[in-house]
mmCIF file of C-alpha atoms in Angstrom:
data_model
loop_
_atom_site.group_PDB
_atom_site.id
_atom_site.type_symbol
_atom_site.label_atom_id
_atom_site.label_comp_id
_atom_site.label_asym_id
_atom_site.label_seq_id
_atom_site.Cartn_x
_atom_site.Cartn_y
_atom_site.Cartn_z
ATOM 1 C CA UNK A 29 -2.636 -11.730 -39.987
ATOM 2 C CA UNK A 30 -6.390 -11.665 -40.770
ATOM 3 C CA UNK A 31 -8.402 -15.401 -40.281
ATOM 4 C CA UNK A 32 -10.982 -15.971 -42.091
ATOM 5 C CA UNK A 33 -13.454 -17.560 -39.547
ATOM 6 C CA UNK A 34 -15.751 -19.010 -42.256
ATOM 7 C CA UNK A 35 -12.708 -21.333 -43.744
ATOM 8 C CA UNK A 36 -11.091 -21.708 -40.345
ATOM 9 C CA UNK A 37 -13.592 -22.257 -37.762
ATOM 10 C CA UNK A 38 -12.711 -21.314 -34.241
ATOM 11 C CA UNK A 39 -11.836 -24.637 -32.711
ATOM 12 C CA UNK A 40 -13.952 -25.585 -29.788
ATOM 13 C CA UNK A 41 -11.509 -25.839 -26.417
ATOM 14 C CA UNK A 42 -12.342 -26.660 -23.131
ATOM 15 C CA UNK A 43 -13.485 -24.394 -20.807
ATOM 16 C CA UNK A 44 -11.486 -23.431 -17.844
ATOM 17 C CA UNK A 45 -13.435 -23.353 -14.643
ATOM 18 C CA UNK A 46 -14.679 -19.982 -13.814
ATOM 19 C CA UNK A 47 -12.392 -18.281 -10.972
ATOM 20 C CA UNK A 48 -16.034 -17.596 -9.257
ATOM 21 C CA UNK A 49 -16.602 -21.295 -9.030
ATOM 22 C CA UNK A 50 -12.733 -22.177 -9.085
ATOM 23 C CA UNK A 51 -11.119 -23.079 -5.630
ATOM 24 C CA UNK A 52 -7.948 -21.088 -5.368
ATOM 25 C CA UNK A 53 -5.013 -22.519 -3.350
ATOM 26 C CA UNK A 54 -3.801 -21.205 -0.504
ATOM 27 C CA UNK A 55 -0.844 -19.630 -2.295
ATOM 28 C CA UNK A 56 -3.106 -18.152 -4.805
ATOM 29 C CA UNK A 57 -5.326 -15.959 -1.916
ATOM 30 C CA UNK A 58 -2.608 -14.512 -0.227
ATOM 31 C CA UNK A 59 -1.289 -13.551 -3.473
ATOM 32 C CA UNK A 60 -4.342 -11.836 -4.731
ATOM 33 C CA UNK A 61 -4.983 -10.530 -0.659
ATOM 34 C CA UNK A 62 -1.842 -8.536 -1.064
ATOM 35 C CA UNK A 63 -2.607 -6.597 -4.108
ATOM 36 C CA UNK A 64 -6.607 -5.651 -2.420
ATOM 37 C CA UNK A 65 -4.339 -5.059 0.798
ATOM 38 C CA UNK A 66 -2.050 -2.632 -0.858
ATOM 39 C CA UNK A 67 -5.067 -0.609 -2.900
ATOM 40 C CA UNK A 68 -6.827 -0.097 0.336
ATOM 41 C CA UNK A 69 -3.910 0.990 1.751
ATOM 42 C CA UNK A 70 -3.533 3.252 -0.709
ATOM 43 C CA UNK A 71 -7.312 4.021 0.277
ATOM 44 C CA UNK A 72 -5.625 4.817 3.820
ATOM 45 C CA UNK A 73 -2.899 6.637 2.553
ATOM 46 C CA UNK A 74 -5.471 9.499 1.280
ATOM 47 C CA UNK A 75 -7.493 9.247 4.200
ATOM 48 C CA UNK A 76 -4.536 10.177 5.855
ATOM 49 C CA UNK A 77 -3.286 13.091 4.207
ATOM 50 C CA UNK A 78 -6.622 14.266 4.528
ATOM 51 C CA UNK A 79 -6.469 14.174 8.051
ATOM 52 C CA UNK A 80 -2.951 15.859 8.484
ATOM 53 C CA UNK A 81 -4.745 18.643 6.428
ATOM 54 C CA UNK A 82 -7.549 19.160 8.826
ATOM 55 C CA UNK A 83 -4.883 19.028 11.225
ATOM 56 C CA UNK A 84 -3.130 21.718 9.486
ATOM 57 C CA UNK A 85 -6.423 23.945 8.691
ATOM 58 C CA UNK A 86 -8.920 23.572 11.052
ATOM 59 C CA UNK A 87 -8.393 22.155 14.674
ATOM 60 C CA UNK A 88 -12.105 21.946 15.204
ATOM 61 C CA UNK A 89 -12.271 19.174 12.330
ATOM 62 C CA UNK A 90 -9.609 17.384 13.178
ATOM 63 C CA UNK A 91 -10.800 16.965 16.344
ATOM 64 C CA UNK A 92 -14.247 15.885 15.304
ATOM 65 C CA UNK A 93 -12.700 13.301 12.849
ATOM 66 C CA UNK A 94 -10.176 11.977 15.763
ATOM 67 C CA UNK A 95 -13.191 11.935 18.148
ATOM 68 C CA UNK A 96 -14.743 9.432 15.269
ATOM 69 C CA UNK A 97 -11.479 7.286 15.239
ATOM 70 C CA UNK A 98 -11.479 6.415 19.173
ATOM 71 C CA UNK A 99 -14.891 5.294 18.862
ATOM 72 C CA UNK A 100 -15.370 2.141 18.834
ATOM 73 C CA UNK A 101 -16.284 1.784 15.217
ATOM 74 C CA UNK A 102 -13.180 4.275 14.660
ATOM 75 C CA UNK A 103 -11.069 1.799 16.462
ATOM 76 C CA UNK A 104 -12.218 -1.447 14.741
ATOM 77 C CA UNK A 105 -11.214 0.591 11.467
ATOM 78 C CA UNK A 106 -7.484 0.975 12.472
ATOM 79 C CA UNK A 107 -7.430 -2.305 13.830
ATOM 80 C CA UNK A 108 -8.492 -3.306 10.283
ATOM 81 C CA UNK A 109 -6.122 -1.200 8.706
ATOM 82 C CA UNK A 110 -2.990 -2.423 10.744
ATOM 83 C CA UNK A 111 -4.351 -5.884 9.885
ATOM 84 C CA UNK A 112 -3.841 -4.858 6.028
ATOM 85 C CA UNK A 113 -0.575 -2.969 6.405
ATOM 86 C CA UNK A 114 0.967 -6.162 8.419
ATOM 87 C CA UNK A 115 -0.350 -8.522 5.880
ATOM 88 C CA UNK A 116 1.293 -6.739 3.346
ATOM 89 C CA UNK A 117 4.533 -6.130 4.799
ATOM 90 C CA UNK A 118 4.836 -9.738 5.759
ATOM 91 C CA UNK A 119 3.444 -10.480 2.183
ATOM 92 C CA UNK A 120 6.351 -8.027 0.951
ATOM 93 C CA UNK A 121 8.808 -9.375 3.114
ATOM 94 C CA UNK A 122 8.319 -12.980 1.174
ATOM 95 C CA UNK A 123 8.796 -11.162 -1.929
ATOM 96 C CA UNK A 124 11.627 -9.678 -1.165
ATOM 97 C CA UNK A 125 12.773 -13.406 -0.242
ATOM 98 C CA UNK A 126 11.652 -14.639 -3.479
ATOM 99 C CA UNK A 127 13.898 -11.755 -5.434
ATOM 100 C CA UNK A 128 16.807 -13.441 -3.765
ATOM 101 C CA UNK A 129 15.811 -16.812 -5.208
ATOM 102 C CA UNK A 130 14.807 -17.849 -1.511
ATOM 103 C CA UNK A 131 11.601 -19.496 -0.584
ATOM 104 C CA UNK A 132 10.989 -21.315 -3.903
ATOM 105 C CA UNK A 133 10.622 -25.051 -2.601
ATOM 106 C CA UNK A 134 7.339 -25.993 -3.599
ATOM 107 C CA UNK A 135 6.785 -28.532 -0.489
ATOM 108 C CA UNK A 136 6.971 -25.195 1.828
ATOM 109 C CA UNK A 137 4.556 -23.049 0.274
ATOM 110 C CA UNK A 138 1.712 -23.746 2.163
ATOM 111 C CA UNK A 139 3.646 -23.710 5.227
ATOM 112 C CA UNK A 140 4.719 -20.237 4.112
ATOM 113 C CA UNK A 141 1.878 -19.466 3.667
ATOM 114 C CA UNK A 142 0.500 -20.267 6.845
ATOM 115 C CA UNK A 143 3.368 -18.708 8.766
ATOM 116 C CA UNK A 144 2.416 -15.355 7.008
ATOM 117 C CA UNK A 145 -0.830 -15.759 8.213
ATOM 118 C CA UNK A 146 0.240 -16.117 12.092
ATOM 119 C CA UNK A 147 2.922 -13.398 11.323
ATOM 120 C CA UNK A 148 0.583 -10.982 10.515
ATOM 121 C CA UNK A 149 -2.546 -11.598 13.226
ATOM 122 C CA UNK A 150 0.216 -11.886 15.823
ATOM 123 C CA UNK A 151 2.033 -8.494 14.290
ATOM 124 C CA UNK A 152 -1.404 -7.174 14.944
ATOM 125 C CA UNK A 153 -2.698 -8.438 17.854
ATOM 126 C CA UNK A 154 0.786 -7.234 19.716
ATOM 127 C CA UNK A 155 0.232 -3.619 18.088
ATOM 128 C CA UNK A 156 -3.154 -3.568 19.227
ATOM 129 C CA UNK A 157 -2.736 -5.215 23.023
ATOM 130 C CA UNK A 158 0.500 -2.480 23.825
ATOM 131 C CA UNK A 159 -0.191 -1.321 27.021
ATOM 132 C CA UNK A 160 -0.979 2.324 27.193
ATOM 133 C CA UNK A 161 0.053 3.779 23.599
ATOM 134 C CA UNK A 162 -2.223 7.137 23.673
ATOM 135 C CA UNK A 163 -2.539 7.023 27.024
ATOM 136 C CA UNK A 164 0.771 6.718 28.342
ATOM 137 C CA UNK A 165 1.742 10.136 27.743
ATOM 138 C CA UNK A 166 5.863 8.974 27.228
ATOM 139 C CA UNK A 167 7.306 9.561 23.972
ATOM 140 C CA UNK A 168 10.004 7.683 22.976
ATOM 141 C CA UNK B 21 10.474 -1.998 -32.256
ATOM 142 C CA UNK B 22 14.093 -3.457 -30.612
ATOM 143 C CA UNK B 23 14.702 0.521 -28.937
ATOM 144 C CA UNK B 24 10.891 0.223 -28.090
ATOM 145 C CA UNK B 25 11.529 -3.311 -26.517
ATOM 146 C CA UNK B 26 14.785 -2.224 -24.312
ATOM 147 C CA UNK B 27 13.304 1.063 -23.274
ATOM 148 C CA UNK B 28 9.965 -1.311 -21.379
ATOM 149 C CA UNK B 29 12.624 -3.684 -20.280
ATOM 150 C CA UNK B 30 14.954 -0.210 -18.632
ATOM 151 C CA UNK B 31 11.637 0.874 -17.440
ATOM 152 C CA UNK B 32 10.340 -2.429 -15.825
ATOM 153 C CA UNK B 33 14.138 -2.871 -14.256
ATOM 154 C CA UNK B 34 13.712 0.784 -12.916
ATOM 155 C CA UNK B 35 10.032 0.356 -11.957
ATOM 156 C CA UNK B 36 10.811 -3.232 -9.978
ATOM 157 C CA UNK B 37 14.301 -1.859 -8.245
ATOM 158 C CA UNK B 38 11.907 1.701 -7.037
ATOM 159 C CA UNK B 39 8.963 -0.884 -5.674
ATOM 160 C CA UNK B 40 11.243 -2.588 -3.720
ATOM 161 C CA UNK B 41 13.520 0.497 -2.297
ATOM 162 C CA UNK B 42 10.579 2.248 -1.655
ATOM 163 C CA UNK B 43 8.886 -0.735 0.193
ATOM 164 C CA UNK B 44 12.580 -1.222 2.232
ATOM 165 C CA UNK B 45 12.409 2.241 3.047
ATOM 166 C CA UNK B 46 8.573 2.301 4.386
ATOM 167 C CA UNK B 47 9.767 -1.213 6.527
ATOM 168 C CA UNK B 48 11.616 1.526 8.556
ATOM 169 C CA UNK B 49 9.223 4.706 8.609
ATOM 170 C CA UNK B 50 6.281 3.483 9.175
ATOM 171 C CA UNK B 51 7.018 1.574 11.991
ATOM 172 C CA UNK B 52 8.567 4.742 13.235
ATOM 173 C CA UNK B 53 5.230 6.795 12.535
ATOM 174 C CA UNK B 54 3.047 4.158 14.316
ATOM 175 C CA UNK B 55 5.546 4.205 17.401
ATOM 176 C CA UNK B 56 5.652 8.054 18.112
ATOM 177 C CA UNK B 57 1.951 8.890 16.950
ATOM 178 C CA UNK B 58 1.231 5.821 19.459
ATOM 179 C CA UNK B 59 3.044 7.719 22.405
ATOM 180 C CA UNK B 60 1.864 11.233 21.762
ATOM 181 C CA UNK B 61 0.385 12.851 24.803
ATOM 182 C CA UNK B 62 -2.571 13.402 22.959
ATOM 183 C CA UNK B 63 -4.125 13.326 19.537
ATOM 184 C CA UNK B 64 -4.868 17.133 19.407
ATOM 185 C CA UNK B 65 -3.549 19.774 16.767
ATOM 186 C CA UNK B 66 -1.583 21.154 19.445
ATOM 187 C CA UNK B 67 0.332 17.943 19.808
ATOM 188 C CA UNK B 68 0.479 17.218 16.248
ATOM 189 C CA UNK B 69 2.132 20.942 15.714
ATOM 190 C CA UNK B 70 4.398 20.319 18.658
ATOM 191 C CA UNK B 71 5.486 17.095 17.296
ATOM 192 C CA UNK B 72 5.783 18.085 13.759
ATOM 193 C CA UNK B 73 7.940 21.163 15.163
ATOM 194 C CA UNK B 74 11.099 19.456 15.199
ATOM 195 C CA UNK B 75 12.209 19.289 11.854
ATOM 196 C CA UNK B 76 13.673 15.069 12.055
ATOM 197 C CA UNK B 77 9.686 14.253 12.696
ATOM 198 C CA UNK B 78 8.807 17.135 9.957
ATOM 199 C CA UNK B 79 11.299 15.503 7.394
ATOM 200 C CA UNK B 80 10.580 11.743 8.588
ATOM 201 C CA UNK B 81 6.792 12.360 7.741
ATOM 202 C CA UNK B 82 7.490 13.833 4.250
ATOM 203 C CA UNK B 83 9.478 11.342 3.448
ATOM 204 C CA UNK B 84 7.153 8.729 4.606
ATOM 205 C CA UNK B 85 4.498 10.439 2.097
ATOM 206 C CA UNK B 86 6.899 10.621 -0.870
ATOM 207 C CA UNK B 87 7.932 6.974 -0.462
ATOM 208 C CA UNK B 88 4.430 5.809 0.245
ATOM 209 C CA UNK B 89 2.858 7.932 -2.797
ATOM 210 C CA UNK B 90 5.666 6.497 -5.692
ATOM 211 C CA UNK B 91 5.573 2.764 -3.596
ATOM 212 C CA UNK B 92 1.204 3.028 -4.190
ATOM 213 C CA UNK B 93 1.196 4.428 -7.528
ATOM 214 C CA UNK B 94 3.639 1.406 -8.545
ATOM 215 C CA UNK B 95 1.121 -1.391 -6.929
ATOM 216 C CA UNK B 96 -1.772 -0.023 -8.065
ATOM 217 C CA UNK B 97 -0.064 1.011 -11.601
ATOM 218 C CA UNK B 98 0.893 -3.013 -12.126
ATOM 219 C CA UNK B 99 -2.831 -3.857 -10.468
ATOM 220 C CA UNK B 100 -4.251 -1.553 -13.377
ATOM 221 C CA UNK B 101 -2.359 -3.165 -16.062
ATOM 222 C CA UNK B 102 -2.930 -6.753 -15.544
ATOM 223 C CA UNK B 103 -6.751 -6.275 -14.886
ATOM 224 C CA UNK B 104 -7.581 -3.490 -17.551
ATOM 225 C CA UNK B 105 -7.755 -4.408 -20.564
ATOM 226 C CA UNK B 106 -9.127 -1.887 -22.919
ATOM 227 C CA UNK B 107 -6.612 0.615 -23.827
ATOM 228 C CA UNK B 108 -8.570 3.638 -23.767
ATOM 229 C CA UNK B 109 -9.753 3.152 -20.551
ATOM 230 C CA UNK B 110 -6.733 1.457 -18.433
ATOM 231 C CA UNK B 111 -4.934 5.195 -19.379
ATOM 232 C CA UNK B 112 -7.885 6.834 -17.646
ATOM 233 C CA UNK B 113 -7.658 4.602 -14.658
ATOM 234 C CA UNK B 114 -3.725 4.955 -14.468
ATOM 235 C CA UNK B 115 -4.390 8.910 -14.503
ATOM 236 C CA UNK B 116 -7.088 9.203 -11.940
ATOM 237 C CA UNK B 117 -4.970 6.848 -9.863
ATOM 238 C CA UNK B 118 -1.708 8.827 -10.047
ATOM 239 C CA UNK B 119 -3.754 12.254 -9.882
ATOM 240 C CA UNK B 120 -5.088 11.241 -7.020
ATOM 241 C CA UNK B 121 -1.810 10.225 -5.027
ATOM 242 C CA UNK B 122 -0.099 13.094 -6.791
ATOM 243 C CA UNK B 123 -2.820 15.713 -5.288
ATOM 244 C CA UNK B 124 -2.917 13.457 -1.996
ATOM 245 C CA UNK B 125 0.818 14.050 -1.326
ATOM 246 C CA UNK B 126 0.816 17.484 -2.376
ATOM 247 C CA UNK B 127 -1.175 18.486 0.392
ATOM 248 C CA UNK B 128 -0.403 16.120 2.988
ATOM 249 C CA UNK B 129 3.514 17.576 2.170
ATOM 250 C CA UNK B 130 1.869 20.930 2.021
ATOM 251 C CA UNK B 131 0.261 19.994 5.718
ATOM 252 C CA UNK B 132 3.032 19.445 7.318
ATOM 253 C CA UNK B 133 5.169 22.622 6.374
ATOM 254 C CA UNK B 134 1.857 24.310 7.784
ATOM 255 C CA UNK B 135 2.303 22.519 11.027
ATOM 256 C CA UNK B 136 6.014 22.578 11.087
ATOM 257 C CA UNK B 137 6.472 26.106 10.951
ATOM 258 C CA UNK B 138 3.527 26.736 13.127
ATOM 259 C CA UNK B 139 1.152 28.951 10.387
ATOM 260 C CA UNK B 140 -1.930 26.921 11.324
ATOM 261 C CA UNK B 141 -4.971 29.317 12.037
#
């Protein structure tokens, strides 16, 4: 259906605040956090295939590229990437909640919210203080 | 238009039930990944090879690409969708994206039968 904007003037509406200048709950951040954590993952993902190919084509590059990822810079990467995968999964985790109908109460959200948070720095933080891991030389 | 209707709503229903099957299976492989990469001897090809030479950690791994590839191209598939709006150009983005993970699995998979079977120069 065609409207003719001369007879029927656009009616003026109020503007919504701009989501640059718009304070997003709580909720709303980890919500949008999740989707930017998966893409990068995604990013990861790549990276990683990449790397198995190296592994699988040249041992020289691999090398090189693993020598990159214990140095320091390489190592405050993973530690960034575990941060993202944990946030996700515990992110995920609350969706899978929420397909059971759990975890709807809107008095807990923020507390949810919150918990995720912990869950995930904690996730990390125990991942990342393990004693030995490349070191220890025991598989398990 | 009703067929056209109840095919998006068989392929939404299919699309939700593989996020979230793929997403319970990666709860249990990648775990499993970070634990035995995280008590190799070493991160050297040799290693890697050696690892990969038993065919559970060979099949494990694929899998783990597979599920990760189809889990991504779902997430980033919905991300594309709700942010994209021109038509034209969301159906480019949706086809680099899945290219991309198509290619990136295809040669991680291809990787690890090059490892497995021990044909790595």
């Amino acid at each position: 259906m065609h409207i003719d904007s001369k007879t029927h003037p656009r009616p003026r509406r109020v503007l919504s605040p701009h989501l640059q200048i718009y304070r997003l709950p709580l909720t709303a951040l980890l919500s949008i956090s999740h989707r930017i954590s998966g893409a990068l993952l995604a990013v990861g993902f790549i990276l990683g295939n990449l790397l198995l190919v190296a592994a699988a084509t040249n041992a020289r590059t691999f090398e090189l590229i693993t020598g990159g990822l214990l140095h320091p810079m390489g190592r405050l990467a993973i530690a960034g990437w575990i941060l993202l995968f944990n946030y996700h999964l515990v992110h995920g985790l609350r969706h899978l909640l929420w397909d059971l109908s759990l975890g709807f109460s809107r008095s807990k959200q923020t507390g949810f919210a919150v918990l995720e948070l912990i869950s995930a720095f904690t996730l990390t933080a125990l991942m990342l203080l393990a004693p030995g891991l490349l070191e220890s030389g025991s598989a398990p | 238009m009703t067929r056209h209707m109840a095919h998006g709503r068989e392929s939404g229903r299919r699309d939700w039930l593989l996020e979230r099957g793929t997403a319970l299976l990666l709860l249990l492989l990648v775990p499993w990944l970070g634990l035995h990469l995280a008590f190799l001897p070493g991160l050297s090809q040799a290693h890697l090879a050696d690892w990969l030479h038993a065919p559970i950690n060979a099949m494990a791994l694929a899998s783990l690409i597979l599920m990760a590839a189809l889990h991504a191209s779902l997430g980033l598939r919905s991300i594309l969708m709700d942010y994209i709006a021109t038509p034209s150009l969301r159906a480019l983005s949706l086809l680099i994206t899945r290219s991309l993970l198509v290619f990136s699995a295809v040669i991680g998979l291809g990787a690890i039968w090059l490892l497995h079977t021990g044909a790595t120069p």
